[in-house]
Coordinates of C-alpha atoms and ligand atoms in Angstrom, one line a residue:
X1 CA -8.8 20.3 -33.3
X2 CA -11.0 17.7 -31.7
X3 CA -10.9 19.3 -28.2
X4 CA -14.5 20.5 -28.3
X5 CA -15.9 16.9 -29.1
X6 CA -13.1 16.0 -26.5
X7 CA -14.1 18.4 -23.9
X8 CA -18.2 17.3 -23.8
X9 CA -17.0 13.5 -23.2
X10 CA -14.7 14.7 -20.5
X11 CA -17.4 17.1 -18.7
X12 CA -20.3 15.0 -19.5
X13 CA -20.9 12.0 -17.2
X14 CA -21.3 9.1 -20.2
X15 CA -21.2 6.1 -18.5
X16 CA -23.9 4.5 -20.7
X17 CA -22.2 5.2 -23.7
X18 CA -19.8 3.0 -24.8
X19 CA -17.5 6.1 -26.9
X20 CA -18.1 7.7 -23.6
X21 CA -16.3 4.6 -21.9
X22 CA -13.9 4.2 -23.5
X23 CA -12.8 7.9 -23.4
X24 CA -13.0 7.9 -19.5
X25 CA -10.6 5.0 -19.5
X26 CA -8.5 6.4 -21.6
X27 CA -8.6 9.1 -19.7
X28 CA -7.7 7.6 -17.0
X29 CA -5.2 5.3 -18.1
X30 CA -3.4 6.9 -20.7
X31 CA -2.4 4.7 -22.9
X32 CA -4.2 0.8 -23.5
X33 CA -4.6 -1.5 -26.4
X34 CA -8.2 -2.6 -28.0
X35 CA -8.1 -5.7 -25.7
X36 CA -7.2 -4.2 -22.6
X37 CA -9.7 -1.4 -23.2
X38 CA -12.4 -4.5 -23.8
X39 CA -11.4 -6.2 -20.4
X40 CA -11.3 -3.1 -18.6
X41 CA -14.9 -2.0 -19.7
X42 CA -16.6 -4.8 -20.1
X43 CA -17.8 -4.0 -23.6
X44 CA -17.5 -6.6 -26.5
X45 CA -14.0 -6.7 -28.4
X46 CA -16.7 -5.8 -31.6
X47 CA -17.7 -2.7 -29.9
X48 CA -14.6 -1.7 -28.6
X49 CA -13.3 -1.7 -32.4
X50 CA -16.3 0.0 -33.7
X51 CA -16.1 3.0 -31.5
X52 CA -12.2 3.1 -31.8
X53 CA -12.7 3.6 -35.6
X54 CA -15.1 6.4 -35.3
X55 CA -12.8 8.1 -32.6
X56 CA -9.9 7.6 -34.5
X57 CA -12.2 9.4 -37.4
X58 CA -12.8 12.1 -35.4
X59 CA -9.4 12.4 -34.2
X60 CA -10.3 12.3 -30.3
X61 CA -7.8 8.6 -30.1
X62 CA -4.6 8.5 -32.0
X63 CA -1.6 5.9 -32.0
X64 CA 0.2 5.6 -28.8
X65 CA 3.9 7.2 -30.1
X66 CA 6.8 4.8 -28.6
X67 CA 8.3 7.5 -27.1
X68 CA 7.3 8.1 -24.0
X69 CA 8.3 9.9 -20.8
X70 CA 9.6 8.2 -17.4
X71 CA 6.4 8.5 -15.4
X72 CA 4.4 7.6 -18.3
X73 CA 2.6 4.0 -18.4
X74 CA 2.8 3.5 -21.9
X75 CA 6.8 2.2 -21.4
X76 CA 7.1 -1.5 -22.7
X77 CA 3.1 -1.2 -24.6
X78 CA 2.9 -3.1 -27.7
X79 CA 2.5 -0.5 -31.2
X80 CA -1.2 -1.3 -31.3
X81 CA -1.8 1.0 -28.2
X82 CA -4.3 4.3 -28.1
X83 CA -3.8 7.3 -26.4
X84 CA -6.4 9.9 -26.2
X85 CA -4.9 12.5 -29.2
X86 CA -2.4 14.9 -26.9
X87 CA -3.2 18.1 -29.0
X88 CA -7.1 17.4 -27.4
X89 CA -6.5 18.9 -24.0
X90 CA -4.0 19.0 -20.9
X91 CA -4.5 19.3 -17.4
X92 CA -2.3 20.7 -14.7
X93 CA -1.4 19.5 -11.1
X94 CA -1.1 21.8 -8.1
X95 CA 0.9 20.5 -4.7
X96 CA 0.6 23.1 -2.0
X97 CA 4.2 22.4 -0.1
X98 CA 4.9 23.6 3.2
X99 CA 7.9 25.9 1.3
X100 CA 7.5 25.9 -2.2
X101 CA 4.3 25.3 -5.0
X102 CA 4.9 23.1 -7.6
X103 CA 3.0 22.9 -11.3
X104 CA 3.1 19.9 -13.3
X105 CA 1.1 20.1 -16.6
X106 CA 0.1 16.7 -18.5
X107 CA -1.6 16.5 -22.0
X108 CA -4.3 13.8 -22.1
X109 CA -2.2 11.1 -23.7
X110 CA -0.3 11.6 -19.8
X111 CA 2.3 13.2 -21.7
X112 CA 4.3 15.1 -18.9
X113 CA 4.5 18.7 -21.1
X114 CA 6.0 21.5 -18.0
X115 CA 7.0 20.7 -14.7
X116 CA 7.7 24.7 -12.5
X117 CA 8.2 25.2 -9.0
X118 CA 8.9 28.4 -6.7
X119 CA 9.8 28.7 -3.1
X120 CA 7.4 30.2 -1.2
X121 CA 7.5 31.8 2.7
X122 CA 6.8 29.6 5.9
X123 CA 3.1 29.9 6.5
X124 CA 1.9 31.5 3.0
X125 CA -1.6 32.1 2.5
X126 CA -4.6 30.3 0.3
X127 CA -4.6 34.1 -1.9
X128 CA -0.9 34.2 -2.0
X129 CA -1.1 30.6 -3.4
X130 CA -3.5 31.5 -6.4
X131 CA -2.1 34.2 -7.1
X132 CA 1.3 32.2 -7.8
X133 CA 0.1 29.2 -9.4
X134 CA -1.9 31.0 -12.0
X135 CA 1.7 32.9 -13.0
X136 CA 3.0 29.0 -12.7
X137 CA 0.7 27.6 -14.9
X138 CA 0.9 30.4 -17.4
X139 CA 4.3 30.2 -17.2
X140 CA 4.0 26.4 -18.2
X141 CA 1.2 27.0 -21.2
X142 CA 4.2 29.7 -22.8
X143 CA 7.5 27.2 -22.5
X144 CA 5.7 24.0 -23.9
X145 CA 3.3 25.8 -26.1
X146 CA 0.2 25.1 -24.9
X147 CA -2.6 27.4 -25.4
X148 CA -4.6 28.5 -22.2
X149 CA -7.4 27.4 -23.7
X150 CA -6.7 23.9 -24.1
X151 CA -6.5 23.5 -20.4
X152 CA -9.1 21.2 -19.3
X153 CA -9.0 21.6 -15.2
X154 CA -6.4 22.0 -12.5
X155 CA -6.0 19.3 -9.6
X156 CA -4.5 20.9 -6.4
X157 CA -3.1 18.9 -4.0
X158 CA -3.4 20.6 -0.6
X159 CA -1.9 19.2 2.8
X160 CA -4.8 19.0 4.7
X161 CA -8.0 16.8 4.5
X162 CA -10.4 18.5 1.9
X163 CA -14.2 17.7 2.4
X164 CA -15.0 15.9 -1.0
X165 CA -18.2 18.3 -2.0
X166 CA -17.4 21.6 -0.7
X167 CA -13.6 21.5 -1.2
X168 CA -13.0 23.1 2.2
X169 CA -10.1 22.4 4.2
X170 CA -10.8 20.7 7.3
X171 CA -7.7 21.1 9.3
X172 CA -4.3 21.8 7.7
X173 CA -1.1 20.8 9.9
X174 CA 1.9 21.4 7.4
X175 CA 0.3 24.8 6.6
X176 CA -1.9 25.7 9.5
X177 CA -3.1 29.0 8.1
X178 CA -5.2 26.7 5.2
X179 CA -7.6 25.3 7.6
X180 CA -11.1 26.4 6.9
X181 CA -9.8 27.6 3.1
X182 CA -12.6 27.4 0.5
X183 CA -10.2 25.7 -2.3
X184 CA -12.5 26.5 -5.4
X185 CA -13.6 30.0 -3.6
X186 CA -10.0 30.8 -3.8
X187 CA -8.5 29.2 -6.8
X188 CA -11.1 29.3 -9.2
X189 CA -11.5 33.2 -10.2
X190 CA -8.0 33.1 -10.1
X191 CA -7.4 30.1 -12.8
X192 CA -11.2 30.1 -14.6
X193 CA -10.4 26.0 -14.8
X194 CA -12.6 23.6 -13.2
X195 CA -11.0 22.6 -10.2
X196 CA -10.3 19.6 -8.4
X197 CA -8.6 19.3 -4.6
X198 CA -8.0 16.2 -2.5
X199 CA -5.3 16.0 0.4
X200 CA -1.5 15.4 -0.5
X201 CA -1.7 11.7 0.5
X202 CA -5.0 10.6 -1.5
X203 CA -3.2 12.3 -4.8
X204 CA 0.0 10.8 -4.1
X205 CA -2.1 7.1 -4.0
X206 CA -3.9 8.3 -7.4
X207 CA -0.2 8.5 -8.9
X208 CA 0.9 4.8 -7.6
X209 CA -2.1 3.8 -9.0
X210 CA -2.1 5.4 -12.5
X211 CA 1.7 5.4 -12.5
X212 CA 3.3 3.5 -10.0
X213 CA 3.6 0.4 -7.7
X214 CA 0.0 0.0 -7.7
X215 CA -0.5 0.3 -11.5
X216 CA -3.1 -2.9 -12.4
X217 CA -3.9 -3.6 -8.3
X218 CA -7.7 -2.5 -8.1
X219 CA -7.5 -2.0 -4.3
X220 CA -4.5 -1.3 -2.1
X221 CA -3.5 0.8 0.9
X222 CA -0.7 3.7 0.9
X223 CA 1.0 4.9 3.7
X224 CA 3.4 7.4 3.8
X225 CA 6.5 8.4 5.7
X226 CA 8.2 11.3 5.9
X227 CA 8.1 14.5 8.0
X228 CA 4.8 13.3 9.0
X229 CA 2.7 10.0 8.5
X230 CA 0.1 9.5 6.0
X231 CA -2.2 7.6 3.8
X232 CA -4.6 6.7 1.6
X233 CA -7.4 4.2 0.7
X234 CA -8.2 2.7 -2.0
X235 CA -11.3 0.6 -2.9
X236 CA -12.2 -0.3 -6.8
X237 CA -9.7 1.7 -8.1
X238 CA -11.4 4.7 -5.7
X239 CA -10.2 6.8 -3.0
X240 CA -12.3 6.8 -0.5
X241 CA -12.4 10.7 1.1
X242 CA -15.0 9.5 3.9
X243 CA -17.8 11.9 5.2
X244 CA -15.5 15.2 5.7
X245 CA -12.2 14.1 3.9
X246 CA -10.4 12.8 6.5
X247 CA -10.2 9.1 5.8
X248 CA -6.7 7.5 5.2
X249 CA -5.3 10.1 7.9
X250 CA -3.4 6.8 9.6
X251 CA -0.5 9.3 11.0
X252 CA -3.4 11.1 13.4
X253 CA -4.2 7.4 15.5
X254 CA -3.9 7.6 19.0
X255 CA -1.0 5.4 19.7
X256 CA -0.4 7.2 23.3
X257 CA -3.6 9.4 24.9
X258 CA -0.9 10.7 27.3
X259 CA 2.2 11.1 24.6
X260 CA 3.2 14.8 23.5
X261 CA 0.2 17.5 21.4
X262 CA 0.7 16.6 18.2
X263 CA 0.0 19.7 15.6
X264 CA -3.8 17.9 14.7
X265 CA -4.6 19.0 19.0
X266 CA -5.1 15.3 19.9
X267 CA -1.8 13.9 22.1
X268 CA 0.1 10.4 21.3
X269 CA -0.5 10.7 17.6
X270 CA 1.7 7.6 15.5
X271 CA 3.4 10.6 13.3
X272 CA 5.1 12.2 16.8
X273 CA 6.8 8.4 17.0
X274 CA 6.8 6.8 13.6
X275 CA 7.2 9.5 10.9
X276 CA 11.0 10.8 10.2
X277 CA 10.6 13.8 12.7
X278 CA 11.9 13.2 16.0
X279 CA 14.6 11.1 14.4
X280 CA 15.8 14.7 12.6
X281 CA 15.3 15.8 15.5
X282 CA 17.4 13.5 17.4
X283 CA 20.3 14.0 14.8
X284 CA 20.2 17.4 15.0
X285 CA 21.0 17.6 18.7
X286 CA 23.4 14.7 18.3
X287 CA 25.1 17.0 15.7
X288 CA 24.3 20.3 16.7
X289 CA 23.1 22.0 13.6
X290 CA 19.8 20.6 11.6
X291 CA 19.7 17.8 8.7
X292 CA 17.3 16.8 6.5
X293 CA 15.9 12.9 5.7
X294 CA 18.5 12.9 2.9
X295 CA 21.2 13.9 5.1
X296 CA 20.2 11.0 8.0
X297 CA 19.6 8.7 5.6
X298 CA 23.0 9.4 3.8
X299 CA 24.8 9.2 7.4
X300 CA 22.9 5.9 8.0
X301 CA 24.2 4.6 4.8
X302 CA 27.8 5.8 5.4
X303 CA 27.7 3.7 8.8
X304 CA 26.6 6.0 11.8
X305 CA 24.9 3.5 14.0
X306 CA 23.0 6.5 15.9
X307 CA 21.6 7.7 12.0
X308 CA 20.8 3.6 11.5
X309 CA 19.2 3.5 15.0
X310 CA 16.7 6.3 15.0
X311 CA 15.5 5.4 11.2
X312 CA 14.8 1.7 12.7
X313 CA 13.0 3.3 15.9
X314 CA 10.4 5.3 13.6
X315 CA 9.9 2.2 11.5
X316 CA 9.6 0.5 14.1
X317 CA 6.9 2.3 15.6
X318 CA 5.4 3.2 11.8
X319 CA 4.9 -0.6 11.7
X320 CA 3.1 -1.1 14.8
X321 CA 0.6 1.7 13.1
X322 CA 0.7 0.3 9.7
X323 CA -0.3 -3.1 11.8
X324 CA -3.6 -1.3 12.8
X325 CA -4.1 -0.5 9.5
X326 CA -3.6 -4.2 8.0
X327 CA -5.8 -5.9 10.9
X328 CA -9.1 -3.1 9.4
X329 CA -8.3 -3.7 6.3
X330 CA -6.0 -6.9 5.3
X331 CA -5.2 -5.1 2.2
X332 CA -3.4 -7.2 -0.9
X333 CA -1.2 -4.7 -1.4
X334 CA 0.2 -2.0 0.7
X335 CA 2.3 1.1 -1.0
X336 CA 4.7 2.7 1.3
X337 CA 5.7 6.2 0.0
X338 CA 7.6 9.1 1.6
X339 CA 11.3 10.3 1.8
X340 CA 12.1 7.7 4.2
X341 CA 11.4 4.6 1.5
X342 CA 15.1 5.9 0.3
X343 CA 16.8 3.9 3.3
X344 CA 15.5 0.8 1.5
X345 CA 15.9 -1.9 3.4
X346 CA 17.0 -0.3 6.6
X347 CA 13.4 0.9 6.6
X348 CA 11.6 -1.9 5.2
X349 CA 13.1 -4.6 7.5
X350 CA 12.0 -3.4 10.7
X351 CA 8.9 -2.2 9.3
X352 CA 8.1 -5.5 8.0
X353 CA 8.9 -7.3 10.9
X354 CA 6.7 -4.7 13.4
X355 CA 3.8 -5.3 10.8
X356 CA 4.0 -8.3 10.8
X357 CA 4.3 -9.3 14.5
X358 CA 0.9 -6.7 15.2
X359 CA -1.4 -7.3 12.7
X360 CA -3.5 -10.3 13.0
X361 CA -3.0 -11.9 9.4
X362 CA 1.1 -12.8 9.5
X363 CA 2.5 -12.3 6.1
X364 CA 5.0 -15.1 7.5
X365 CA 1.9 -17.8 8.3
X366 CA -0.1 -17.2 4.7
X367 CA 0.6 -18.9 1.4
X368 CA 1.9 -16.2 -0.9
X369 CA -1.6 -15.7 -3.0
X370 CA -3.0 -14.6 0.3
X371 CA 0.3 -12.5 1.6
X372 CA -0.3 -8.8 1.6
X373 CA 2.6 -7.1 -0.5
X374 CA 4.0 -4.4 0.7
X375 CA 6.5 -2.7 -1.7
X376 CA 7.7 0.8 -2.0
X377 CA 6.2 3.9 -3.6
X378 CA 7.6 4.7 -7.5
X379 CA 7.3 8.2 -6.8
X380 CA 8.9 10.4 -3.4
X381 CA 9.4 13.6 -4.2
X382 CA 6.8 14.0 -6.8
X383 CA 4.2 11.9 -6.3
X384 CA 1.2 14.4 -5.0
X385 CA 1.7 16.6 -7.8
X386 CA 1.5 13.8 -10.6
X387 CA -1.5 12.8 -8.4
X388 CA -2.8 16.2 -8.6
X389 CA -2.7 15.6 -12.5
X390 CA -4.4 12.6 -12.2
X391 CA -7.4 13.8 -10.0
X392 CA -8.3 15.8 -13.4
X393 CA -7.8 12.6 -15.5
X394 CA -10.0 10.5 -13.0
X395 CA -12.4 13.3 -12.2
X396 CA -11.7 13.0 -9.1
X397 CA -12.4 15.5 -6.0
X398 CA -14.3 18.1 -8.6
X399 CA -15.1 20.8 -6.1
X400 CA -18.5 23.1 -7.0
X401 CA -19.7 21.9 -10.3
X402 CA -20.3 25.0 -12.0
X403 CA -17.6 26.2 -14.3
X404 CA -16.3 29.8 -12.9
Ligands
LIG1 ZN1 -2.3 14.2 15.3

């Protein structure tokens, strides 16, 4: 097993190297061919071959298998591709939900190898939380025969911003009982992995970029819609966390100082207008017993011109936000992801159409090489818990350095 020589590329920060190199971006991108790992690095084709031969020797790079898995980028690669050898190492991804915790565990090759979930109490705590994922992810090492020890870190995927260094929670809103949480304090004694922590919204853009609609776009913008609004940005294939963690947090701008107290203690906040919230909450006096965003969006489908009406109203509004976002950034490409992005087009129209008449580049006015896109998210349901995957396969959000 190669997973010691495996283990000292991953840890060790070898940028200079060129073996080094092209392990990260394998790493990173699962699967990619001796060409595509040359443009990628920069690194003659020459090279690249050289230090594929002695990997291959040492059996840390092995043939991409055709088969692959539905999330997995290697769909549609020609034979010649490389993976990083699967038996090397796996990673799992954490996503703290409101309800539930879910585990997904990847091998290196991004191989998805266990995928467990449990339901979990309104308002559980950080301890609770470890305390269940470690049975999760021991749970997932026994059904897909993967030894503990082969683990190589765990990315959690919390729903608050995380400060990028310390891996403390700054303010939580879907749990409210995380703010303050010390993420590695709590989860590493538990799981003895190295472990990695970024909000929901910033893993869910790491798995439209390694997986997704953002897969080969360098720098893009994703904004999310659901039961709240949020986001994500991306710049050179980075996220950008900003000073405390709380860049990308689009659903907390002040559309309305005098509008209701959002959860985040600031009034008029573009999630209490935009996200999917009031519209369920809307429906559910109009009906007189709760839905949820599949049940609206089912109705709206069906015909109910009040279901149609309140899902245009939020993208309405999410538009006018999304606007603010396009005239800071003018992004080339802008990922919308969230439970809402299932209403298709009765979503995207109006949100277009608000985007386009705020923001101060017009999609409608530009030739299309300088049109931002703005396409849906690959992933809904799952997408911060494949993005908690990923933060181990990009190294990204390592909280505390030292190994517990
Ligand atoms: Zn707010």
């Amino acid at each position: 097993m190669p997973s010691d020589d495996l283990r000292t590329f991953l840890e060790e920060d070898r940028k200079g190297d060129p073996s080094g190199r092209v392990v990260r971006l394998l790493r990173e991108r699962g699967s990619l061919s001796a060409a595509e790992i040359a443009r990628a690095s920069g690194l003659a084709k020459s090279t690249v071959s050289s230090v594929l031969a002695e990997l291959r020797r040492s059996e840390i790079v092995v043939d991409a298998v055709a088969k692959t898995t539905s999330r997995s980028s290697r769909a549609g690669r020609p034979g010649t591709a490389v993976t990083l050898n699967p038996r090397a190492g796996a990673c799992v991804g954490v996503a703290i939900g409101p309800t539930d915790i879910r585990v997904i565990a990847a091998d290196v090759s991004h191989a998805i190898i266990a995928d467990q979930s449990v339901e979990m109490p309104l308002d559980y705590s950080p301890q609770t939380a470890a305390k269940v994922t470690r049975r999760l992810i021991e749970e997932a090492c026994a059904k897909s025969g993967v030894s503990r020890a082969a683990l190589i870190g765990a990315g959690i995927a919390v729903p608050g911003p995380v400060h990028p260094e310390t891996g403390r929670v700054q303010r939580a809103s879907m749990v409210p009982t995380w703010a303050g949480t010390d993420i590695r304090r709590v989860f590493a004694p538990e799981l003895d992995l190295p472990i990695f922590a970024d909000n929901e919204s910033n893993c869910s853009a790491i798995a439209e970029m390694l997986w997704g609609a953002a897969v080969g776009c360098d720098n893009f913008i994703f904004f999310k819609v659901d039961l709240g609004i949020g986001g994500a940005i991306v710049v050179d294939r980075r996220v950008i966390t900003g000073l405390a963690g709380g860049a990308g947090e689009f659903g907390h701008m002040t559309l309305d100082p005098a509008g209701e107290l959002c959860i985040c203690g600031n009034r008029g906040c573009l999630e209490l207008y935009g996200s999917l919230r009031p519209a369920l909450r809307l429906a559910a006096a109009r009906f007189g017993a709760s839905i949820t965003i599949e049940e609206l969006i089912e109705r709206a489908n069906a015909g109910d011109v009040g279901c149609r009406r309140l899902i245009e109203d939020a993208a309405d509004v999410a538009g006018r936000g999304l606007a603010m976002v396009g005239t800071a950034f003018n992004p080339p490409l802008i990922v919308v992801g969230g439970r809402a992005t299932a209403a298709g087009d009765l979503l995207f129209e109006p949100l277009l159409r608000s985007f386009d008449r705020h923001t101060l580049i017009k999609r409608s006015e530009m030739p299309e090489h300088l049109r931002t896109r703005i396409v849906a998210g690959t992933f809904t349901a799952d997408d911060s818990c494949l993005g908690a995957v990923g933060l181990v396969l990009k190294h990204h959000g390592r909280v505390g350095e030292a190994r517990v």
